[in-house]
Coordinates of C-alpha atoms in Angstrom, one line a residue:
Chain A
M23 CA 16.2 64.3 -21.1
R24 CA 17.5 61.9 -24.3
V25 CA 20.0 64.4 -25.7
T26 CA 23.0 65.7 -23.3
N27 CA 25.2 68.5 -24.0
K28 CA 27.8 65.9 -24.8
D29 CA 26.0 64.3 -27.5
A30 CA 25.4 67.6 -29.1
A31 CA 29.0 68.6 -28.8
Y32 CA 30.0 65.3 -30.7
I33 CA 27.6 66.1 -33.4
A34 CA 28.8 69.7 -33.6
D35 CA 32.3 68.2 -33.9
L36 CA 31.3 65.7 -36.7
A37 CA 29.7 68.8 -38.8
K38 CA 32.8 70.7 -37.7
L39 CA 30.5 73.5 -36.0
K40 CA 31.5 75.1 -32.9
F41 CA 28.8 76.7 -30.4
S42 CA 29.1 78.8 -27.3
E43 CA 27.9 77.3 -24.2
E44 CA 24.5 78.9 -24.6
E45 CA 24.0 77.9 -27.9
L46 CA 24.9 74.6 -27.3
N47 CA 22.3 74.3 -24.5
K48 CA 19.9 75.7 -27.0
M49 CA 20.8 72.8 -29.6
T50 CA 20.8 70.2 -27.0
N51 CA 17.0 71.4 -26.2
E52 CA 16.2 71.6 -29.6
L53 CA 17.5 68.2 -30.7
D54 CA 15.8 66.5 -27.7
E55 CA 12.4 68.1 -28.5
I56 CA 12.8 66.9 -32.0
L57 CA 13.8 63.1 -30.9
T58 CA 11.0 63.0 -28.3
Y59 CA 8.5 64.1 -31.1
I60 CA 10.1 61.5 -33.8
D61 CA 9.9 59.2 -30.8
K62 CA 6.5 59.0 -31.0
L63 CA 6.9 56.6 -34.0
N64 CA 8.2 54.0 -32.0
E65 CA 5.1 53.0 -30.2
L66 CA 3.8 51.4 -33.6
D67 CA 5.1 47.6 -33.9
T68 CA 7.2 47.5 -37.0
E69 CA 8.9 44.3 -36.2
Q70 CA 7.7 42.5 -39.4
I71 CA 8.0 45.6 -41.9
E72 CA 10.9 45.9 -44.1
P73 CA 12.6 49.1 -43.7
L74 CA 11.7 51.7 -46.5
S75 CA 14.8 53.5 -47.9
H76 CA 12.8 55.4 -50.5
P77 CA 9.4 56.7 -50.4
I78 CA 8.7 56.7 -54.1
E79 CA 8.8 53.1 -55.8
L80 CA 11.3 53.8 -58.9
Q81 CA 14.0 51.5 -59.4
N82 CA 17.1 51.2 -61.7
V83 CA 17.5 54.8 -63.0
F84 CA 20.7 54.4 -65.3
R85 CA 22.6 56.4 -67.6
A86 CA 24.2 55.1 -70.5
D87 CA 28.0 55.0 -70.2
V88 CA 28.5 58.1 -72.9
L89 CA 31.3 60.7 -72.5
L90 CA 29.6 64.2 -72.5
P91 CA 31.8 67.4 -72.8
S92 CA 32.9 68.5 -69.0
T93 CA 32.9 72.0 -67.7
P94 CA 35.9 74.2 -68.6
R95 CA 38.3 74.2 -66.2
E96 CA 38.3 78.0 -65.5
L97 CA 34.4 77.9 -64.9
A98 CA 34.9 74.9 -62.5
L99 CA 37.5 76.9 -60.6
K100 CA 35.8 80.3 -60.7
N101 CA 33.8 80.1 -57.4
A102 CA 36.9 78.9 -55.7
P103 CA 37.7 81.2 -52.6
E104 CA 41.6 79.9 -53.3
K105 CA 42.8 78.5 -56.4
T106 CA 45.9 78.3 -58.8
D107 CA 45.4 78.6 -62.2
S108 CA 45.1 74.6 -62.2
Y109 CA 44.1 73.4 -58.9
F110 CA 41.8 74.2 -56.2
K111 CA 43.3 75.2 -52.7
S112 CA 42.4 74.0 -49.4
P113 CA 44.2 75.1 -46.2
K114 CA 47.1 72.7 -45.4
V115 CA 45.9 69.3 -44.7
L116 CA 48.4 67.8 -42.1
N117 CA 47.7 64.0 -42.4
Q118 CA 49.4 61.3 -44.6
Chain B
M6 CA 58.1 29.5 -22.5
T7 CA 57.3 31.1 -26.0
V8 CA 53.8 31.6 -27.0
K9 CA 53.3 30.6 -30.5
Y10 CA 51.1 33.3 -32.8
E11 CA 49.1 32.9 -35.8
A12 CA 47.9 36.0 -37.9
V13 CA 44.3 37.1 -39.0
I14 CA 44.1 38.8 -42.0
G15 CA 41.3 40.3 -44.0
L16 CA 41.7 42.4 -47.3
E17 CA 40.0 45.4 -48.9
V18 CA 40.5 45.8 -52.3
H19 CA 39.6 48.9 -54.3
A20 CA 39.6 48.4 -58.0
Q21 CA 38.9 51.4 -60.5
L22 CA 36.6 50.3 -63.1
Q23 CA 37.5 51.1 -66.9
T24 CA 34.0 52.8 -67.9
N25 CA 34.2 55.6 -70.4
T26 CA 32.6 57.9 -67.9
K27 CA 32.4 58.6 -64.0
I28 CA 30.2 56.5 -61.8
F29 CA 27.2 59.4 -61.6
C30 CA 28.0 62.0 -64.4
S31 CA 29.2 61.9 -67.8
C32 CA 32.8 62.9 -67.0
S33 CA 35.9 61.3 -68.5
T34 CA 37.6 58.9 -66.0
K35 CA 41.0 58.7 -67.9
F36 CA 44.2 58.8 -65.8
A37 CA 46.7 61.4 -65.9
A38 CA 44.4 64.2 -67.5
E39 CA 45.3 68.1 -66.9
P40 CA 43.9 68.6 -63.3
N41 CA 40.5 69.3 -63.3
T42 CA 39.3 69.0 -66.8
N43 CA 37.3 66.1 -66.3
V44 CA 34.7 67.6 -64.0
C45 CA 31.3 69.0 -63.8
P46 CA 29.0 70.4 -61.3
I47 CA 27.8 67.0 -60.0
C48 CA 31.5 65.5 -59.4
L49 CA 32.4 68.9 -57.9
G50 CA 29.5 68.5 -55.6
H51 CA 27.9 71.5 -56.3
P52 CA 24.5 72.1 -54.3
G53 CA 21.4 70.9 -55.9
V54 CA 22.9 68.2 -58.4
L55 CA 21.6 64.8 -58.9
P56 CA 23.7 61.7 -59.2
K57 CA 22.6 59.4 -61.9
L58 CA 24.3 55.9 -61.9
N59 CA 26.2 54.8 -64.9
E60 CA 24.7 51.1 -65.9
K61 CA 28.0 49.8 -66.8
V62 CA 28.9 49.9 -62.9
V63 CA 26.3 47.7 -62.2
E64 CA 27.0 45.4 -65.1
F65 CA 31.1 45.3 -64.2
A66 CA 30.5 44.9 -60.6
I67 CA 28.0 41.9 -61.5
K68 CA 30.5 40.3 -63.6
M69 CA 33.1 40.6 -60.7
G70 CA 30.5 39.0 -58.1
L71 CA 29.9 36.0 -60.5
A72 CA 33.6 35.4 -61.3
T73 CA 34.1 35.0 -57.5
N74 CA 31.5 33.0 -56.8
C75 CA 29.2 35.8 -55.2
S76 CA 25.7 35.7 -54.9
I77 CA 24.0 38.8 -56.5
R78 CA 21.7 40.6 -54.3
E79 CA 18.4 41.3 -56.1
Y80 CA 18.0 44.5 -54.0
S81 CA 20.7 47.0 -53.5
V82 CA 20.9 50.0 -52.0
S83 CA 23.2 53.0 -52.3
A84 CA 24.3 54.8 -49.2
R85 CA 26.0 57.9 -47.7
K86 CA 29.3 57.7 -45.6
N87 CA 30.0 61.1 -44.3
Y88 CA 33.1 62.4 -43.5
F89 CA 35.0 65.6 -44.2
Y90 CA 37.9 65.6 -46.6
P91 CA 39.1 68.5 -49.0
D92 CA 39.1 66.0 -52.1
M93 CA 35.7 64.9 -51.6
P94 CA 33.6 68.0 -52.2
K95 CA 30.3 66.8 -51.3
G96 CA 31.4 66.0 -47.7
Y97 CA 29.7 62.5 -48.0
Q98 CA 31.2 59.6 -50.5
I99 CA 28.4 57.7 -52.1
S100 CA 28.8 54.1 -51.5
Q101 CA 26.9 51.0 -50.5
Y102 CA 26.4 49.8 -46.8
D103 CA 24.2 47.2 -45.7
K104 CA 22.8 46.2 -48.6
P105 CA 25.9 45.6 -51.2
I106 CA 25.2 44.4 -54.8
C107 CA 27.4 41.1 -54.3
E108 CA 28.0 38.8 -51.3
N109 CA 29.2 35.7 -50.1
G110 CA 31.7 34.7 -52.6
Y111 CA 35.1 33.1 -52.5
L112 CA 38.6 32.5 -54.1
I113 CA 40.7 29.4 -53.9
V114 CA 44.5 30.3 -53.8
H115 CA 47.6 27.9 -53.8
P116 CA 50.3 28.5 -51.1
K117 CA 53.6 26.8 -51.6
N118 CA 52.9 24.4 -48.7
G119 CA 50.7 22.5 -51.3
K120 CA 47.6 22.8 -49.3
E121 CA 44.9 25.0 -51.0
K122 CA 43.1 27.6 -49.5
K123 CA 39.6 29.0 -49.5
I124 CA 39.3 33.0 -48.9
R125 CA 35.7 34.0 -48.4
I126 CA 34.4 37.2 -49.9
T127 CA 32.4 39.0 -47.3
R128 CA 31.1 41.6 -50.1
I129 CA 31.5 43.5 -53.1
H130 CA 30.0 46.9 -53.6
I131 CA 30.0 50.1 -55.5
E132 CA 31.3 53.3 -54.6
E133 CA 32.9 56.8 -56.2
D134 CA 36.6 57.6 -55.5
A135 CA 37.6 60.6 -54.1
G136 CA 39.8 63.2 -55.5
K137 CA 43.4 64.0 -55.4
S138 CA 45.2 65.8 -52.8
I139 CA 48.9 67.2 -53.7
H140 CA 50.2 68.1 -50.3
D141 CA 53.6 69.0 -50.7
Q142 CA 52.9 72.6 -52.2
G143 CA 53.5 75.4 -49.6
D144 CA 51.4 76.1 -46.8
H145 CA 48.1 74.7 -48.9
T146 CA 46.8 71.5 -50.2
L147 CA 46.2 71.4 -54.0
I148 CA 42.7 69.6 -54.8
D149 CA 42.2 67.8 -58.5
I150 CA 38.9 66.6 -59.0
N151 CA 39.2 64.6 -61.8
R152 CA 39.1 61.3 -59.9
S153 CA 36.1 62.4 -57.8
G154 CA 33.4 60.2 -59.0
V155 CA 35.6 57.5 -61.1
P156 CA 33.8 54.2 -60.3
L157 CA 35.1 51.6 -57.6
I158 CA 34.1 48.3 -56.6
E159 CA 35.3 47.3 -53.2
I160 CA 36.0 43.7 -52.6
V161 CA 36.0 42.9 -48.8
T162 CA 37.5 39.3 -47.4
E163 CA 36.5 37.7 -44.4
P164 CA 39.4 37.5 -42.1
D165 CA 40.6 34.0 -43.7
I166 CA 43.9 34.7 -44.5
E167 CA 46.7 33.7 -42.5
T168 CA 50.2 34.6 -44.3
A169 CA 51.6 37.4 -46.4
E170 CA 51.9 34.7 -49.3
E171 CA 48.3 33.9 -49.1
A172 CA 47.3 37.7 -49.3
G173 CA 49.6 38.2 -52.3
L174 CA 48.2 35.3 -53.9
Y175 CA 44.7 36.4 -53.5
L176 CA 45.6 39.9 -54.5
A177 CA 47.4 38.4 -57.7
K178 CA 44.0 36.3 -58.3
I179 CA 41.9 39.4 -58.0
K180 CA 44.1 41.2 -60.5
Q181 CA 44.3 38.3 -63.0
I182 CA 40.5 38.1 -63.0
V183 CA 39.8 41.9 -63.0
Q184 CA 41.9 41.9 -66.2
Y185 CA 40.4 39.0 -68.1
L186 CA 36.9 40.7 -67.4
E187 CA 38.5 43.8 -68.8
I188 CA 36.5 45.8 -65.9
C189 CA 39.9 47.2 -64.7
D190 CA 43.6 47.2 -65.7
G191 CA 44.7 46.3 -62.4
N192 CA 47.8 48.8 -62.1
M193 CA 48.7 49.1 -58.3
E194 CA 51.6 51.6 -59.0
E195 CA 49.3 53.7 -60.9
G196 CA 46.4 53.2 -57.9
S197 CA 43.6 51.6 -60.3
L198 CA 44.1 48.6 -57.9
R199 CA 44.6 49.4 -54.4
C200 CA 44.7 47.1 -51.2
D201 CA 44.2 48.0 -47.4
A202 CA 44.9 45.1 -44.7
N203 CA 43.6 44.4 -41.5
I204 CA 45.7 42.4 -39.4
S205 CA 45.8 40.9 -35.8
I206 CA 47.6 38.3 -33.9
R207 CA 46.2 35.7 -31.4
P208 CA 47.9 32.6 -29.5
V209 CA 47.7 29.4 -31.8
G210 CA 44.5 27.8 -30.4
E211 CA 42.6 30.9 -29.3
Q212 CA 39.5 31.6 -30.4
K213 CA 38.9 35.0 -29.9
L214 CA 40.6 37.7 -32.3
G215 CA 43.3 39.8 -31.0
T216 CA 43.1 43.8 -31.4
R217 CA 43.7 44.8 -35.1
S218 CA 45.3 47.5 -37.0
E219 CA 44.8 48.5 -40.4
I220 CA 47.5 49.1 -43.0
K221 CA 47.1 51.6 -45.9
N222 CA 49.1 52.8 -48.8
M223 CA 50.5 49.6 -50.1
N224 CA 51.0 50.1 -53.7
S225 CA 52.6 47.1 -55.1
F226 CA 52.6 43.3 -54.6
R227 CA 55.9 43.6 -53.1
N228 CA 54.6 45.9 -50.5
V229 CA 51.5 44.4 -49.6
E230 CA 53.8 41.3 -48.7
R231 CA 56.2 43.1 -46.8
A232 CA 53.9 45.4 -44.9
I233 CA 51.8 42.3 -43.7
N234 CA 55.3 40.4 -42.5
Y235 CA 56.3 43.8 -41.1
E236 CA 53.0 44.5 -39.2
I237 CA 53.0 40.5 -38.0
K238 CA 56.6 40.7 -36.7
R239 CA 55.6 44.3 -34.9
Q240 CA 52.4 43.0 -33.1
Q241 CA 54.2 39.6 -31.9
E242 CA 57.4 41.7 -30.6
L243 CA 55.1 44.1 -28.8
L244 CA 52.9 41.3 -27.0
E245 CA 56.0 39.2 -26.3
D246 CA 57.5 42.6 -24.5
G247 CA 53.8 42.6 -22.4
G248 CA 52.5 45.4 -24.5
K249 CA 49.3 45.7 -26.3
V250 CA 48.2 46.2 -29.8
V251 CA 46.5 49.5 -30.4
Q252 CA 43.6 49.5 -33.0
E253 CA 44.9 52.0 -35.3
T254 CA 45.3 52.9 -38.9
L255 CA 48.8 52.6 -40.1
L256 CA 50.4 53.9 -43.3
W257 CA 52.8 52.0 -45.0
D258 CA 56.1 53.6 -45.9
A259 CA 57.8 51.5 -48.6
D260 CA 60.9 53.7 -48.5
A261 CA 61.7 53.3 -44.9
N262 CA 60.4 49.5 -44.8
Q263 CA 58.1 50.5 -42.0
A264 CA 54.6 51.5 -41.1
H265 CA 53.9 54.9 -39.2
P266 CA 50.5 55.6 -37.2
M267 CA 48.2 58.1 -39.5
R268 CA 48.1 61.2 -37.1
G269 CA 45.2 63.0 -36.1
K270 CA 41.3 63.0 -36.0
E271 CA 40.9 61.2 -39.3
E272 CA 40.9 58.1 -37.5
A273 CA 38.2 58.5 -35.4
H274 CA 35.5 58.0 -38.0
D275 CA 31.7 58.1 -37.5
Y276 CA 30.5 57.9 -40.9
R277 CA 26.7 57.8 -40.2
Y278 CA 26.0 55.7 -43.1
F279 CA 22.2 56.4 -44.7
P280 CA 20.4 55.3 -47.6
E281 CA 21.1 57.5 -50.5
P282 CA 18.0 59.5 -50.8
D283 CA 19.0 60.6 -54.5
L284 CA 19.4 57.4 -55.9
V285 CA 17.0 54.7 -56.4
P286 CA 17.4 51.1 -55.6
I287 CA 19.1 48.6 -58.1
V288 CA 17.1 45.6 -58.4
V289 CA 19.0 42.8 -60.5
L290 CA 16.6 40.1 -62.2
D291 CA 17.7 36.7 -62.8
E292 CA 17.4 37.4 -66.6
M293 CA 20.1 40.4 -66.2
I294 CA 22.2 38.0 -64.5
L295 CA 22.0 35.1 -66.9
E296 CA 22.6 37.9 -69.7
I297 CA 25.6 39.0 -68.0
R298 CA 26.9 35.3 -67.1
K299 CA 26.5 34.5 -71.0
Q300 CA 29.0 37.5 -71.7
L301 CA 31.5 36.5 -69.2
P302 CA 35.0 35.5 -70.7
E303 CA 36.7 32.2 -70.0
L304 CA 38.3 32.7 -66.7
P305 CA 41.8 32.2 -65.8
E306 CA 41.3 29.0 -64.0
A307 CA 39.4 27.3 -66.6
I308 CA 42.0 28.4 -69.3
K309 CA 44.6 26.9 -67.2
N310 CA 42.7 23.3 -66.7
R311 CA 42.0 23.6 -70.6
F312 CA 45.6 24.0 -71.3
I313 CA 46.8 21.1 -69.5
L314 CA 44.0 18.8 -71.0
Q315 CA 44.4 20.3 -74.5
F316 CA 48.1 21.1 -75.1
N317 CA 49.3 18.5 -72.3
L318 CA 51.1 21.0 -70.5
P319 CA 52.6 20.7 -67.1
E320 CA 50.7 23.1 -64.5
Y321 CA 53.4 25.2 -63.9
D322 CA 53.2 26.2 -67.8
A323 CA 49.6 26.4 -67.5
D324 CA 49.8 28.7 -64.6
T325 CA 52.6 30.9 -65.9
L326 CA 51.0 31.3 -69.5
T327 CA 47.4 32.1 -68.0
Q328 CA 48.7 35.0 -65.6
S329 CA 47.8 37.6 -67.8
K330 CA 44.9 37.1 -70.5
D331 CA 47.0 38.8 -73.5
V332 CA 49.9 36.1 -72.9
A333 CA 47.2 33.0 -72.7
L334 CA 46.0 34.2 -75.9
Y335 CA 49.2 34.8 -77.8
F336 CA 50.4 31.3 -76.6
E337 CA 47.2 29.7 -77.9
S338 CA 47.6 31.0 -81.2
V339 CA 51.1 29.8 -81.3
A340 CA 50.2 26.6 -80.0
K341 CA 47.1 25.7 -82.6
L342 CA 49.9 26.7 -85.3
V343 CA 52.7 24.3 -84.3
R344 CA 53.2 20.2 -83.8
D345 CA 54.5 20.4 -80.1
P346 CA 52.6 22.8 -78.0
K347 CA 55.2 22.1 -75.2
L348 CA 57.9 23.8 -77.3
A349 CA 55.5 26.7 -78.4
S350 CA 54.9 27.1 -74.3
N351 CA 58.8 27.4 -73.7
W352 CA 59.3 30.0 -76.2
V353 CA 56.3 32.1 -75.1
M354 CA 57.3 31.7 -71.6
V355 CA 61.2 32.1 -71.6
E356 CA 62.1 34.0 -74.6
V357 CA 58.7 36.4 -75.4
L358 CA 58.3 37.0 -71.6
R359 CA 61.9 37.8 -71.4
I360 CA 61.9 40.3 -74.0
L361 CA 58.6 42.2 -73.2
N362 CA 59.9 42.4 -69.6
E363 CA 63.4 43.8 -71.1
K364 CA 61.9 46.3 -73.5
K365 CA 59.2 46.9 -71.1
C366 CA 56.9 46.4 -74.0
K367 CA 53.0 45.3 -74.1
L368 CA 52.3 41.8 -76.0
L369 CA 49.6 44.0 -78.2
D370 CA 52.8 46.2 -78.9
F371 CA 55.2 43.4 -79.7
S372 CA 56.2 43.0 -83.1
V373 CA 56.3 39.2 -83.6
K374 CA 53.0 38.1 -84.0
P375 CA 51.9 34.5 -83.0
T376 CA 51.9 33.4 -86.5
D377 CA 55.7 34.6 -87.0
L378 CA 56.5 32.7 -83.8
A379 CA 54.8 29.8 -84.9
E380 CA 56.6 29.6 -88.1
L381 CA 59.6 30.0 -86.4
I382 CA 59.1 27.1 -84.0
G383 CA 58.1 25.4 -87.4
L384 CA 61.4 25.5 -88.4
I385 CA 62.9 24.0 -85.4
E386 CA 60.4 21.1 -85.7
H387 CA 61.3 20.6 -89.4
N388 CA 65.0 20.4 -88.6
I389 CA 65.8 23.2 -90.8
I390 CA 67.5 25.2 -87.9
S391 CA 68.5 24.1 -84.1
G392 CA 66.9 25.7 -81.2
K393 CA 70.2 27.8 -80.7
I394 CA 69.9 29.2 -84.1
A395 CA 66.1 30.1 -83.6
R396 CA 67.3 32.4 -80.8
E397 CA 69.4 34.1 -82.9
V398 CA 66.6 34.3 -85.7
F399 CA 64.2 35.5 -83.0
A400 CA 66.5 38.3 -82.1
I401 CA 66.9 39.4 -85.7
M402 CA 62.9 39.1 -86.2
I403 CA 62.7 41.9 -83.1
E404 CA 65.4 43.8 -84.5
D405 CA 64.8 44.0 -88.2
N406 CA 61.0 42.9 -88.2
K407 CA 61.5 40.1 -90.7
K408 CA 60.3 36.9 -91.1
P409 CA 61.7 33.7 -89.7
G410 CA 61.9 32.1 -93.0
Q411 CA 63.4 34.9 -94.9
I412 CA 66.0 35.7 -92.4
V413 CA 67.1 31.9 -92.4
R414 CA 67.4 32.2 -96.0
E415 CA 69.3 35.4 -96.1
Q416 CA 71.9 34.4 -93.6
N417 CA 72.1 31.0 -94.9
L418 CA 71.4 29.5 -91.2
T419 CA 69.7 26.3 -92.5
Q420 CA 71.2 23.6 -90.2
I421 CA 74.0 21.2 -91.7
T422 CA 72.1 17.8 -91.8
D423 CA 74.0 16.5 -94.7
E424 CA 76.2 13.5 -93.2
G425 CA 79.1 13.6 -95.5
M426 CA 79.7 17.1 -95.0
L427 CA 79.6 16.6 -91.0
K428 CA 81.5 13.3 -91.3
D429 CA 84.4 15.5 -92.9
L430 CA 84.2 18.2 -90.4
I431 CA 84.3 15.6 -87.4
S432 CA 87.2 13.6 -89.0
S433 CA 89.3 16.7 -89.3
L434 CA 88.6 17.6 -86.0
I435 CA 89.8 14.0 -84.9
Q436 CA 93.1 14.6 -86.7
K437 CA 93.4 18.0 -85.1
F438 CA 92.8 16.8 -81.3
P439 CA 94.6 13.5 -81.0
G440 CA 95.1 14.0 -77.5
E441 CA 91.3 14.5 -76.3
V442 CA 90.4 11.5 -78.8
Q443 CA 92.6 9.1 -76.7
Q444 CA 91.1 10.8 -73.3
Y445 CA 87.7 9.9 -74.8
R446 CA 88.8 6.5 -75.8
D447 CA 90.2 5.6 -72.3
G448 CA 86.7 6.5 -70.8
K449 CA 86.7 10.1 -70.4
D450 CA 83.0 10.6 -71.4
K451 CA 83.4 14.6 -70.7
V452 CA 85.6 14.9 -73.4
F453 CA 82.4 14.0 -75.8
G454 CA 80.9 17.7 -75.1
F455 CA 84.3 19.2 -75.9
F456 CA 83.8 17.4 -79.8
V457 CA 80.1 18.8 -79.8
G458 CA 81.4 22.4 -78.9
Q459 CA 84.2 22.1 -81.7
V460 CA 81.9 20.9 -84.1
M461 CA 79.2 23.5 -83.4
K462 CA 82.1 26.3 -83.5
E463 CA 83.4 25.2 -87.0
S464 CA 79.9 24.9 -88.3
K465 CA 78.9 28.3 -86.8
G466 CA 76.2 26.7 -84.9
K467 CA 74.6 25.4 -87.9
A468 CA 75.0 21.5 -87.4
N469 CA 72.2 19.6 -86.5
P470 CA 73.1 18.6 -82.8
R471 CA 71.3 15.3 -83.0
A472 CA 72.9 14.3 -86.3
V473 CA 76.4 15.3 -84.8
N474 CA 75.8 13.3 -81.5
N475 CA 74.8 10.2 -83.5
L476 CA 77.9 10.6 -86.0
L477 CA 80.5 11.5 -83.0
K478 CA 79.6 8.5 -81.2
D479 CA 80.0 6.3 -84.2
L480 CA 83.8 8.0 -85.2
L481 CA 85.2 8.4 -82.0
K482 CA 84.9 4.8 -81.1

């Protein structure tokens, strides 16, 4: 096994996901299978090869610094589950 | 035996760039707009939207890199920094990680001990700002997305800083440079310039670094220095008592003059950086760097040295006058119009800066233009008014928005240089104060000042001081 339950629980925590023990076991196994499969790539010697960050060879796609109208606030807030007239509301954040 | 400690400090400075639009969308970056009015699906982090990089952000970052002696990376890559916070709706911040746009720069600062100090800059990278959370509203947190996507550069130093003073000087220099480059307004109170400090201490001579803490939320120059001194002292006392420094993030509380540990899980970060798949790499070729270098304005250090050479100013004056770009430009305009640049320097440093401070006014909005101040200084240089009267005229210029020549004519302030008139005045004073005259003649030199004061009083300050001095010396003999 490459991935333990502890690893899976850590990743779930980072993603703010909660799993039952049974679900966590399943996730652990699936993650392990995926990583073992991907691990095949490590058989290749890539020592001398620059890591590729993008599969397409494009570069410098820029936008001019020109102002365009924003979304009306009413529309921006429309899909929010909780809101005031002017703000999004989220559950109380305790930090700070 | 007491161990001597030294502090090791690194700074991370965030500067909001003064672009018209955000880094990845065409919404306005304007500060203090109505909440959630400068937003669109991109900065709101709606699913499926794609960021498009603002070209000005790249240009501004390169400008800052060149102004801080960095090398500009030919190939730099955006990266996702993953964490959850309500004011960052995408669930990640687009930043840069292992390939930042600028690297390996430095700035030199001059602490009071006289030894110049080189502070190395590890990197400058571009990233987006998060939105704003408002915590003190009932049982919810309110979120304003206006600031989300405002472009930032983050400037990171090596741990080269040893004192709060050096940190303050470095920060002042960063502020000065971003203002000269006109890429950031440098306002710490409004948060357009923000500073975090990593601080550790170790016994003098020790090579290994101590455990560091990070202090955030220092929103003024004064607070940065106070917070650093506070933290150095706290760590030292902890070690002296046999304790250990814990690696943690502290928030500076300016009112309590203390730093408090940040609570909760927010500290335990695992950002899982990876190359941002939605943005292509930035490739900066030499021609682009050359082009931007050509546009760089004269930087404060260069202007300071030029003022010393060209106008023969003391270093202190040149330093004070170049703290902000508009003051430097103002002074230079005045200096070119008068005979004595040092006199112009005194007037700008003392009178102009004092008024701006008192009125909380910006130089751009100041009613006395360089030509007006030069005219006033000209009146002093041509012995038409004294320095003292000139200060009165200056006050009237500000009040009534009139030209100095006009004020001097209207109020009949022209200096009395006419020897006959002054002689008559002094003779009458000699009659009036025989006792004082005798004291002076008996060798009490101090009484001389009394007579100067009397002449000035009688002439309502209009007597030419040099003429008065010379005549008094003759007539009191």
